[in-house]
Amino acid sequence: MNPRLRRLQADYDDVRETFSGHPHVAVEPTGSRRPPESYRVVYRLRGLVLNGEQPDFCDHHEVEIMLPRYYPAEKPYVVPLTPVFHPNIKDYYCIADYWAAGTTLADVIAKLGDMIQWRVYNPGSPLDAIAAKWAAEQEPTGLFPIGRVDLGVADFDIGLKSRKEAPPAEPPLPLLALPATSALGTPSAEVADDIVVTLRNNR
């Protein structure tokens, strides 16, 4: 077995061990190749989507992870299969800031979950300039992270609850200030503020 196939097999085994039965992450290999070269991942995590032109909470996110020909020297390519609002996600998830050849696929899956929850984000190098500007405006409010699940450890919440107990009301999200001279998908040049937030490795 060549080195790439050994790495693909090691990743497959690691992902099965790490996320089998996980309450917040479901991982499914796609395609007919074994060991797999692509995966579909479903996250049950609190993140954000745009509802019209305003951010709203969303607890269901799906991504596709494709391992390219020169993986692991070349980073995985990750695309959203469901909408998500985040400075470093648009047509793909930007993972270049922390990718290294020694990063495992399980690490990537956990980091994508951190991105969805706004546990890591970098508005200084955005794919979505409007999300980056909104993030910079909200940082002083303590809004982030949006979700608090650490994917390094399975997070089971076990407890007794009264049937009549209503879930706590979700606080409204701050409004998104859109630039007056720009459409949502094509922000004007002044939108992208030069603000850097250091990515944190939560694993």
JSON list of C-alpha atoms in Angstrom, two decimals:
[
{"chain": "A", "resi": 1, "resn": "MET", "atom": "CA", "xyz": [0.00, 0.00, 0.00]},
{"chain": "A", "resi": 2, "resn": "ASN", "atom": "CA", "xyz": [1.48, 3.38, -1.01]},
{"chain": "A", "resi": 3, "resn": "PRO", "atom": "CA", "xyz": [1.87, 6.23, 1.55]},
{"chain": "A", "resi": 4, "resn": "ARG", "atom": "CA", "xyz": [-1.24, 8.11, 0.39]},
{"chain": "A", "resi": 5, "resn": "LEU", "atom": "CA", "xyz": [-3.45, 5.05, 0.71]},
{"chain": "A", "resi": 6, "resn": "ARG", "atom": "CA", "xyz": [-1.99, 4.32, 4.14]},
{"chain": "A", "resi": 7, "resn": "ARG", "atom": "CA", "xyz": [-2.86, 7.86, 5.20]},
{"chain": "A", "resi": 8, "resn": "LEU", "atom": "CA", "xyz": [-6.39, 7.59, 3.77]},
{"chain": "A", "resi": 9, "resn": "GLN", "atom": "CA", "xyz": [-6.91, 4.32, 5.64]},
{"chain": "A", "resi": 10, "resn": "ALA", "atom": "CA", "xyz": [-5.54, 5.75, 8.89]},
{"chain": "A", "resi": 11, "resn": "ASP", "atom": "CA", "xyz": [-7.88, 8.76, 8.57]},
{"chain": "A", "resi": 12, "resn": "TYR", "atom": "CA", "xyz": [-10.85, 6.51, 7.86]},
{"chain": "A", "resi": 13, "resn": "ASP", "atom": "CA", "xyz": [-10.14, 4.37, 10.93]},
{"chain": "A", "resi": 14, "resn": "ASP", "atom": "CA", "xyz": [-9.57, 7.43, 13.12]},
{"chain": "A", "resi": 15, "resn": "VAL", "atom": "CA", "xyz": [-12.78, 9.15, 11.98]},
{"chain": "A", "resi": 16, "resn": "ARG", "atom": "CA", "xyz": [-14.83, 6.02, 12.66]},
{"chain": "A", "resi": 17, "resn": "GLU", "atom": "CA", "xyz": [-13.36, 5.68, 16.14]},
{"chain": "A", "resi": 18, "resn": "THR", "atom": "CA", "xyz": [-13.73, 9.37, 16.99]},
{"chain": "A", "resi": 19, "resn": "PHE", "atom": "CA", "xyz": [-17.21, 10.11, 15.66]},
{"chain": "A", "resi": 20, "resn": "SER", "atom": "CA", "xyz": [-19.10, 6.80, 15.69]},
{"chain": "A", "resi": 21, "resn": "GLY", "atom": "CA", "xyz": [-22.25, 7.45, 17.72]},
{"chain": "A", "resi": 22, "resn": "HIS", "atom": "CA", "xyz": [-21.29, 11.07, 18.36]},
{"chain": "A", "resi": 23, "resn": "PRO", "atom": "CA", "xyz": [-24.30, 13.19, 19.45]},
{"chain": "A", "resi": 24, "resn": "HIS", "atom": "CA", "xyz": [-23.29, 16.21, 17.36]},
{"chain": "A", "resi": 25, "resn": "VAL", "atom": "CA", "xyz": [-21.48, 14.85, 14.28]},
{"chain": "A", "resi": 26, "resn": "ALA", "atom": "CA", "xyz": [-22.36, 12.17, 11.70]},
{"chain": "A", "resi": 27, "resn": "VAL", "atom": "CA", "xyz": [-19.72, 11.24, 9.13]},
{"chain": "A", "resi": 28, "resn": "GLU", "atom": "CA", "xyz": [-20.47, 9.20, 6.01]},
{"chain": "A", "resi": 29, "resn": "PRO", "atom": "CA", "xyz": [-17.95, 8.22, 3.31]},
{"chain": "A", "resi": 30, "resn": "THR", "atom": "CA", "xyz": [-19.11, 9.02, -0.22]},
{"chain": "A", "resi": 31, "resn": "GLY", "atom": "CA", "xyz": [-18.10, 7.48, -3.52]},
{"chain": "A", "resi": 32, "resn": "SER", "atom": "CA", "xyz": [-17.04, 3.89, -4.19]},
{"chain": "A", "resi": 33, "resn": "ARG", "atom": "CA", "xyz": [-13.31, 4.11, -3.38]},
{"chain": "A", "resi": 34, "resn": "ARG", "atom": "CA", "xyz": [-11.95, 2.44, -0.27]},
{"chain": "A", "resi": 35, "resn": "PRO", "atom": "CA", "xyz": [-10.32, 3.87, 1.68]},
{"chain": "A", "resi": 36, "resn": "PRO", "atom": "CA", "xyz": [-12.58, 6.87, 1.04]},
{"chain": "A", "resi": 37, "resn": "GLU", "atom": "CA", "xyz": [-11.44, 10.05, -0.67]},
{"chain": "A", "resi": 38, "resn": "SER", "atom": "CA", "xyz": [-14.55, 12.07, 0.18]},
{"chain": "A", "resi": 39, "resn": "TYR", "atom": "CA", "xyz": [-16.98, 12.39, 3.09]},
{"chain": "A", "resi": 40, "resn": "ARG", "atom": "CA", "xyz": [-20.30, 14.00, 3.89]},
{"chain": "A", "resi": 41, "resn": "VAL", "atom": "CA", "xyz": [-20.48, 15.39, 7.43]},
{"chain": "A", "resi": 42, "resn": "VAL", "atom": "CA", "xyz": [-23.66, 16.45, 9.23]},
{"chain": "A", "resi": 43, "resn": "TYR", "atom": "CA", "xyz": [-23.26, 18.75, 12.23]},
{"chain": "A", "resi": 44, "resn": "ARG", "atom": "CA", "xyz": [-25.91, 19.25, 14.90]},
{"chain": "A", "resi": 45, "resn": "LEU", "atom": "CA", "xyz": [-24.33, 22.42, 16.25]},
{"chain": "A", "resi": 46, "resn": "ARG", "atom": "CA", "xyz": [-25.46, 26.00, 16.83]},
{"chain": "A", "resi": 47, "resn": "GLY", "atom": "CA", "xyz": [-24.30, 28.30, 14.04]},
{"chain": "A", "resi": 48, "resn": "LEU", "atom": "CA", "xyz": [-25.67, 31.13, 11.93]},
{"chain": "A", "resi": 49, "resn": "VAL", "atom": "CA", "xyz": [-27.39, 31.50, 8.56]},
{"chain": "A", "resi": 50, "resn": "LEU", "atom": "CA", "xyz": [-28.81, 34.51, 6.78]},
{"chain": "A", "resi": 51, "resn": "ASN", "atom": "CA", "xyz": [-32.58, 34.72, 7.07]},
{"chain": "A", "resi": 52, "resn": "GLY", "atom": "CA", "xyz": [-33.35, 37.20, 4.34]},
{"chain": "A", "resi": 53, "resn": "GLU", "atom": "CA", "xyz": [-30.71, 39.82, 5.06]},
{"chain": "A", "resi": 54, "resn": "GLN", "atom": "CA", "xyz": [-30.30, 39.18, 8.81]},
{"chain": "A", "resi": 55, "resn": "PRO", "atom": "CA", "xyz": [-28.35, 36.51, 10.76]},
{"chain": "A", "resi": 56, "resn": "ASP", "atom": "CA", "xyz": [-30.38, 33.79, 12.47]},
{"chain": "A", "resi": 57, "resn": "PHE", "atom": "CA", "xyz": [-29.54, 30.71, 14.51]},
{"chain": "A", "resi": 58, "resn": "CYS", "atom": "CA", "xyz": [-29.36, 27.30, 12.82]},
{"chain": "A", "resi": 59, "resn": "ASP", "atom": "CA", "xyz": [-28.61, 23.91, 14.41]},
{"chain": "A", "resi": 60, "resn": "HIS", "atom": "CA", "xyz": [-28.13, 21.80, 11.25]},
{"chain": "A", "resi": 61, "resn": "HIS", "atom": "CA", "xyz": [-25.17, 22.11, 8.90]},
{"chain": "A", "resi": 62, "resn": "GLU", "atom": "CA", "xyz": [-23.76, 19.80, 6.23]},
{"chain": "A", "resi": 63, "resn": "VAL", "atom": "CA", "xyz": [-20.41, 19.82, 4.45]},
{"chain": "A", "resi": 64, "resn": "GLU", "atom": "CA", "xyz": [-18.57, 17.72, 1.88]},
{"chain": "A", "resi": 65, "resn": "ILE", "atom": "CA", "xyz": [-14.87, 17.02, 2.43]},
{"chain": "A", "resi": 66, "resn": "MET", "atom": "CA", "xyz": [-12.80, 15.99, -0.60]},
{"chain": "A", "resi": 67, "resn": "LEU", "atom": "CA", "xyz": [-9.24, 14.70, -0.22]},
{"chain": "A", "resi": 68, "resn": "PRO", "atom": "CA", "xyz": [-7.30, 15.74, -3.35]},
{"chain": "A", "resi": 69, "resn": "ARG", "atom": "CA", "xyz": [-4.78, 13.76, -5.33]},
{"chain": "A", "resi": 70, "resn": "TYR", "atom": "CA", "xyz": [-1.77, 15.10, -3.41]},
{"chain": "A", "resi": 71, "resn": "TYR", "atom": "CA", "xyz": [-3.35, 14.86, 0.05]},
{"chain": "A", "resi": 72, "resn": "PRO", "atom": "CA", "xyz": [-1.96, 15.19, 2.72]},
{"chain": "A", "resi": 73, "resn": "ALA", "atom": "CA", "xyz": [0.65, 17.50, 1.17]},
{"chain": "A", "resi": 74, "resn": "GLU", "atom": "CA", "xyz": [-2.37, 19.35, -0.29]},
{"chain": "A", "resi": 75, "resn": "LYS", "atom": "CA", "xyz": [-5.12, 20.39, 2.12]},
{"chain": "A", "resi": 76, "resn": "PRO", "atom": "CA", "xyz": [-8.66, 18.96, 1.94]},
{"chain": "A", "resi": 77, "resn": "TYR", "atom": "CA", "xyz": [-11.26, 20.89, -0.05]},
{"chain": "A", "resi": 78, "resn": "VAL", "atom": "CA", "xyz": [-14.39, 21.55, 2.01]},
{"chain": "A", "resi": 79, "resn": "VAL", "atom": "CA", "xyz": [-17.64, 22.90, 0.57]},
{"chain": "A", "resi": 80, "resn": "PRO", "atom": "CA", "xyz": [-20.88, 23.77, 2.41]},
{"chain": "A", "resi": 81, "resn": "LEU", "atom": "CA", "xyz": [-23.92, 21.73, 1.43]},
{"chain": "A", "resi": 82, "resn": "THR", "atom": "CA", "xyz": [-26.21, 23.94, 3.53]},
{"chain": "A", "resi": 83, "resn": "PRO", "atom": "CA", "xyz": [-26.11, 27.74, 4.03]},
{"chain": "A", "resi": 84, "resn": "VAL", "atom": "CA", "xyz": [-23.85, 29.15, 6.74]},
{"chain": "A", "resi": 85, "resn": "PHE", "atom": "CA", "xyz": [-22.94, 32.70, 7.77]},
{"chain": "A", "resi": 86, "resn": "HIS", "atom": "CA", "xyz": [-19.27, 33.05, 8.75]},
{"chain": "A", "resi": 87, "resn": "PRO", "atom": "CA", "xyz": [-16.38, 35.31, 7.69]},
{"chain": "A", "resi": 88, "resn": "ASN", "atom": "CA", "xyz": [-14.24, 32.40, 6.46]},
{"chain": "A", "resi": 89, "resn": "ILE", "atom": "CA", "xyz": [-16.95, 30.39, 4.68]},
{"chain": "A", "resi": 90, "resn": "LYS", "atom": "CA", "xyz": [-18.52, 31.17, 1.33]},
{"chain": "A", "resi": 91, "resn": "ASP", "atom": "CA", "xyz": [-18.24, 28.74, -1.59]},
{"chain": "A", "resi": 92, "resn": "TYR", "atom": "CA", "xyz": [-15.78, 26.75, 0.51]},
{"chain": "A", "resi": 93, "resn": "TYR", "atom": "CA", "xyz": [-14.43, 26.59, 4.08]},
{"chain": "A", "resi": 94, "resn": "CYS", "atom": "CA", "xyz": [-11.07, 28.36, 4.39]},
{"chain": "A", "resi": 95, "resn": "ILE", "atom": "CA", "xyz": [-8.87, 26.07, 6.52]},
{"chain": "A", "resi": 96, "resn": "ALA", "atom": "CA", "xyz": [-5.50, 27.30, 5.23]},
{"chain": "A", "resi": 97, "resn": "ASP", "atom": "CA", "xyz": [-4.70, 29.17, 8.46]},
{"chain": "A", "resi": 98, "resn": "TYR", "atom": "CA", "xyz": [-4.20, 25.98, 10.45]},
{"chain": "A", "resi": 99, "resn": "TRP", "atom": "CA", "xyz": [-3.69, 23.20, 7.88]},
{"chain": "A", "resi": 100, "resn": "ALA", "atom": "CA", "xyz": [-0.49, 21.13, 7.95]},
{"chain": "A", "resi": 101, "resn": "ALA", "atom": "CA", "xyz": [0.28, 17.74, 6.45]},
{"chain": "A", "resi": 102, "resn": "GLY", "atom": "CA", "xyz": [0.19, 16.21, 9.93]},
{"chain": "A", "resi": 103, "resn": "THR", "atom": "CA", "xyz": [-3.35, 17.42, 10.59]},
{"chain": "A", "resi": 104, "resn": "THR", "atom": "CA", "xyz": [-5.67, 14.42, 10.69]},
{"chain": "A", "resi": 105, "resn": "LEU", "atom": "CA", "xyz": [-9.07, 14.25, 9.02]},
{"chain": "A", "resi": 106, "resn": "ALA", "atom": "CA", "xyz": [-10.68, 13.95, 12.48]},
{"chain": "A", "resi": 107, "resn": "ASP", "atom": "CA", "xyz": [-8.93, 17.22, 13.42]},
{"chain": "A", "resi": 108, "resn": "VAL", "atom": "CA", "xyz": [-10.31, 18.87, 10.28]},
{"chain": "A", "resi": 109, "resn": "ILE", "atom": "CA", "xyz": [-13.86, 17.69, 11.07]},
{"chain": "A", "resi": 110, "resn": "ALA", "atom": "CA", "xyz": [-13.56, 19.07, 14.61]},
{"chain": "A", "resi": 111, "resn": "LYS", "atom": "CA", "xyz": [-12.16, 22.39, 13.34]},
{"chain": "A", "resi": 112, "resn": "LEU", "atom": "CA", "xyz": [-15.03, 22.77, 10.85]},
{"chain": "A", "resi": 113, "resn": "GLY", "atom": "CA", "xyz": [-17.42, 22.34, 13.79]},
{"chain": "A", "resi": 114, "resn": "ASP", "atom": "CA", "xyz": [-15.54, 25.07, 15.65]},
{"chain": "A", "resi": 115, "resn": "MET", "atom": "CA", "xyz": [-15.92, 27.34, 12.63]},
{"chain": "A", "resi": 116, "resn": "ILE", "atom": "CA", "xyz": [-19.66, 26.68, 12.40]},
{"chain": "A", "resi": 117, "resn": "GLN", "atom": "CA", "xyz": [-20.01, 27.61, 16.08]},
{"chain": "A", "resi": 118, "resn": "TRP", "atom": "CA", "xyz": [-17.85, 30.75, 15.72]},
{"chain": "A", "resi": 119, "resn": "ARG", "atom": "CA", "xyz": [-15.34, 29.29, 18.16]},
{"chain": "A", "resi": 120, "resn": "VAL", "atom": "CA", "xyz": [-12.72, 30.20, 15.52]},
{"chain": "A", "resi": 121, "resn": "TYR", "atom": "CA", "xyz": [-12.97, 32.93, 12.90]},
{"chain": "A", "resi": 122, "resn": "ASN", "atom": "CA", "xyz": [-10.68, 35.45, 11.22]},
{"chain": "A", "resi": 123, "resn": "PRO", "atom": "CA", "xyz": [-12.39, 38.62, 9.97]},
{"chain": "A", "resi": 124, "resn": "GLY", "atom": "CA", "xyz": [-9.01, 39.97, 8.87]},
{"chain": "A", "resi": 125, "resn": "SER", "atom": "CA", "xyz": [-8.85, 37.47, 5.98]},
{"chain": "A", "resi": 126, "resn": "PRO", "atom": "CA", "xyz": [-12.49, 36.99, 4.98]},
{"chain": "A", "resi": 127, "resn": "LEU", "atom": "CA", "xyz": [-14.23, 35.08, 2.24]},
{"chain": "A", "resi": 128, "resn": "ASP", "atom": "CA", "xyz": [-17.48, 36.82, 3.28]},
{"chain": "A", "resi": 129, "resn": "ALA", "atom": "CA", "xyz": [-16.67, 40.49, 3.93]},
{"chain": "A", "resi": 130, "resn": "ILE", "atom": "CA", "xyz": [-20.16, 41.27, 5.22]},
{"chain": "A", "resi": 131, "resn": "ALA", "atom": "CA", "xyz": [-19.94, 38.49, 7.83]},
{"chain": "A", "resi": 132, "resn": "ALA", "atom": "CA", "xyz": [-16.48, 39.77, 8.77]},
{"chain": "A", "resi": 133, "resn": "LYS", "atom": "CA", "xyz": [-17.73, 43.33, 9.29]},
{"chain": "A", "resi": 134, "resn": "TRP", "atom": "CA", "xyz": [-20.69, 42.09, 11.35]},
{"chain": "A", "resi": 135, "resn": "ALA", "atom": "CA", "xyz": [-18.34, 39.94, 13.45]},
{"chain": "A", "resi": 136, "resn": "ALA", "atom": "CA", "xyz": [-16.03, 42.88, 14.15]},
{"chain": "A", "resi": 137, "resn": "GLU", "atom": "CA", "xyz": [-19.01, 44.98, 15.25]},
{"chain": "A", "resi": 138, "resn": "GLN", "atom": "CA", "xyz": [-20.29, 42.25, 17.61]},
{"chain": "A", "resi": 139, "resn": "GLU", "atom": "CA", "xyz": [-16.98, 41.23, 19.24]},
{"chain": "A", "resi": 140, "resn": "PRO", "atom": "CA", "xyz": [-17.28, 43.78, 22.08]},
{"chain": "A", "resi": 141, "resn": "THR", "atom": "CA", "xyz": [-20.75, 42.44, 23.00]},
{"chain": "A", "resi": 142, "resn": "GLY", "atom": "CA", "xyz": [-19.51, 38.97, 24.02]},
{"chain": "A", "resi": 143, "resn": "LEU", "atom": "CA", "xyz": [-21.82, 37.27, 21.50]},
{"chain": "A", "resi": 144, "resn": "PHE", "atom": "CA", "xyz": [-19.18, 34.76, 20.40]},
{"chain": "A", "resi": 145, "resn": "PRO", "atom": "CA", "xyz": [-18.89, 31.84, 20.36]},
{"chain": "A", "resi": 146, "resn": "ILE", "atom": "CA", "xyz": [-22.36, 31.09, 19.03]},
{"chain": "A", "resi": 147, "resn": "GLY", "atom": "CA", "xyz": [-22.08, 27.42, 20.10]},
{"chain": "A", "resi": 148, "resn": "ARG", "atom": "CA", "xyz": [-20.12, 25.88, 22.97]},
{"chain": "A", "resi": 149, "resn": "VAL", "atom": "CA", "xyz": [-19.71, 22.21, 22.04]},
{"chain": "A", "resi": 150, "resn": "ASP", "atom": "CA", "xyz": [-16.13, 20.96, 22.22]},
{"chain": "A", "resi": 151, "resn": "LEU", "atom": "CA", "xyz": [-15.85, 18.27, 19.56]},
{"chain": "A", "resi": 152, "resn": "GLY", "atom": "CA", "xyz": [-12.74, 16.91, 21.24]},
{"chain": "A", "resi": 153, "resn": "VAL", "atom": "CA", "xyz": [-15.05, 15.30, 23.81]},
{"chain": "A", "resi": 154, "resn": "ALA", "atom": "CA", "xyz": [-18.53, 13.87, 23.21]},
{"chain": "A", "resi": 155, "resn": "ASP", "atom": "CA", "xyz": [-20.91, 16.26, 24.94]},
{"chain": "A", "resi": 156, "resn": "PHE", "atom": "CA", "xyz": [-23.84, 14.40, 26.46]},
{"chain": "A", "resi": 157, "resn": "ASP", "atom": "CA", "xyz": [-26.33, 16.44, 28.49]},
{"chain": "A", "resi": 158, "resn": "ILE", "atom": "CA", "xyz": [-28.22, 14.16, 30.88]},
{"chain": "A", "resi": 159, "resn": "GLY", "atom": "CA", "xyz": [-30.75, 15.52, 33.35]},
{"chain": "A", "resi": 160, "resn": "LEU", "atom": "CA", "xyz": [-34.39, 15.54, 34.49]},
{"chain": "A", "resi": 161, "resn": "LYS", "atom": "CA", "xyz": [-36.76, 18.13, 33.10]},
{"chain": "A", "resi": 162, "resn": "SER", "atom": "CA", "xyz": [-40.32, 19.06, 33.95]},
{"chain": "A", "resi": 163, "resn": "ARG", "atom": "CA", "xyz": [-42.68, 18.43, 31.04]},
{"chain": "A", "resi": 164, "resn": "LYS", "atom": "CA", "xyz": [-44.19, 21.87, 31.57]},
{"chain": "A", "resi": 165, "resn": "GLU", "atom": "CA", "xyz": [-40.83, 23.63, 31.50]},
{"chain": "A", "resi": 166, "resn": "ALA", "atom": "CA", "xyz": [-40.52, 25.80, 28.43]},
{"chain": "A", "resi": 167, "resn": "PRO", "atom": "CA", "xyz": [-37.15, 26.16, 26.73]},
{"chain": "A", "resi": 168, "resn": "PRO", "atom": "CA", "xyz": [-35.45, 29.49, 27.39]},
{"chain": "A", "resi": 169, "resn": "ALA", "atom": "CA", "xyz": [-36.18, 32.16, 24.81]},
{"chain": "A", "resi": 170, "resn": "GLU", "atom": "CA", "xyz": [-33.41, 32.72, 22.31]},
{"chain": "A", "resi": 171, "resn": "PRO", "atom": "CA", "xyz": [-32.10, 36.28, 22.50]},
{"chain": "A", "resi": 172, "resn": "PRO", "atom": "CA", "xyz": [-32.41, 38.13, 19.18]},
{"chain": "A", "resi": 173, "resn": "LEU", "atom": "CA", "xyz": [-29.26, 38.49, 17.14]},
{"chain": "A", "resi": 174, "resn": "PRO", "atom": "CA", "xyz": [-27.90, 41.97, 16.42]},
{"chain": "A", "resi": 175, "resn": "LEU", "atom": "CA", "xyz": [-28.98, 43.37, 13.08]},
{"chain": "A", "resi": 176, "resn": "LEU", "atom": "CA", "xyz": [-26.69, 43.18, 10.10]},
{"chain": "A", "resi": 177, "resn": "ALA", "atom": "CA", "xyz": [-25.68, 46.63, 8.89]},
{"chain": "A", "resi": 178, "resn": "LEU", "atom": "CA", "xyz": [-25.49, 46.27, 5.11]},
{"chain": "A", "resi": 179, "resn": "PRO", "atom": "CA", "xyz": [-23.49, 48.80, 3.06]},
{"chain": "A", "resi": 180, "resn": "ALA", "atom": "CA", "xyz": [-25.82, 51.24, 1.36]},
{"chain": "A", "resi": 181, "resn": "THR", "atom": "CA", "xyz": [-24.05, 51.15, -2.01]},
{"chain": "A", "resi": 182, "resn": "SER", "atom": "CA", "xyz": [-23.55, 47.41, -2.30]},
{"chain": "A", "resi": 183, "resn": "ALA", "atom": "CA", "xyz": [-25.61, 44.28, -2.85]},
{"chain": "A", "resi": 184, "resn": "LEU", "atom": "CA", "xyz": [-25.35, 41.49, -0.27]},
{"chain": "A", "resi": 185, "resn": "GLY", "atom": "CA", "xyz": [-23.11, 39.29, -2.38]},
{"chain": "A", "resi": 186, "resn": "THR", "atom": "CA", "xyz": [-20.81, 42.08, -3.62]},
{"chain": "A", "resi": 187, "resn": "PRO", "atom": "CA", "xyz": [-19.86, 44.39, -0.74]},
{"chain": "A", "resi": 188, "resn": "SER", "atom": "CA", "xyz": [-18.19, 47.69, -1.43]},
{"chain": "A", "resi": 189, "resn": "ALA", "atom": "CA", "xyz": [-14.51, 48.13, -0.71]},
{"chain": "A", "resi": 190, "resn": "GLU", "atom": "CA", "xyz": [-15.01, 49.86, 2.65]},
{"chain": "A", "resi": 191, "resn": "VAL", "atom": "CA", "xyz": [-16.73, 46.79, 4.16]},
{"chain": "A", "resi": 192, "resn": "ALA", "atom": "CA", "xyz": [-13.61, 44.72, 4.81]},
{"chain": "A", "resi": 193, "resn": "ASP", "atom": "CA", "xyz": [-12.09, 46.14, 8.01]},
{"chain": "A", "resi": 194, "resn": "ASP", "atom": "CA", "xyz": [-8.49, 45.16, 8.70]},
{"chain": "A", "resi": 195, "resn": "ILE", "atom": "CA", "xyz": [-9.08, 43.38, 11.99]},
{"chain": "A", "resi": 196, "resn": "VAL", "atom": "CA", "xyz": [-7.22, 40.22, 12.92]},
{"chain": "A", "resi": 197, "resn": "VAL", "atom": "CA", "xyz": [-8.43, 37.63, 15.39]},
{"chain": "A", "resi": 198, "resn": "THR", "atom": "CA", "xyz": [-5.98, 34.85, 16.19]},
{"chain": "A", "resi": 199, "resn": "LEU", "atom": "CA", "xyz": [-7.38, 31.40, 15.45]},
{"chain": "A", "resi": 200, "resn": "ARG", "atom": "CA", "xyz": [-7.55, 29.29, 18.52]},
{"chain": "A", "resi": 201, "resn": "ASN", "atom": "CA", "xyz": [-7.01, 25.53, 18.43]},
{"chain": "A", "resi": 202, "resn": "ASN", "atom": "CA", "xyz": [-9.67, 24.16, 20.76]},
{"chain": "A", "resi": 203, "resn": "ARG", "atom": "CA", "xyz": [-8.68, 20.52, 20.45]}
]
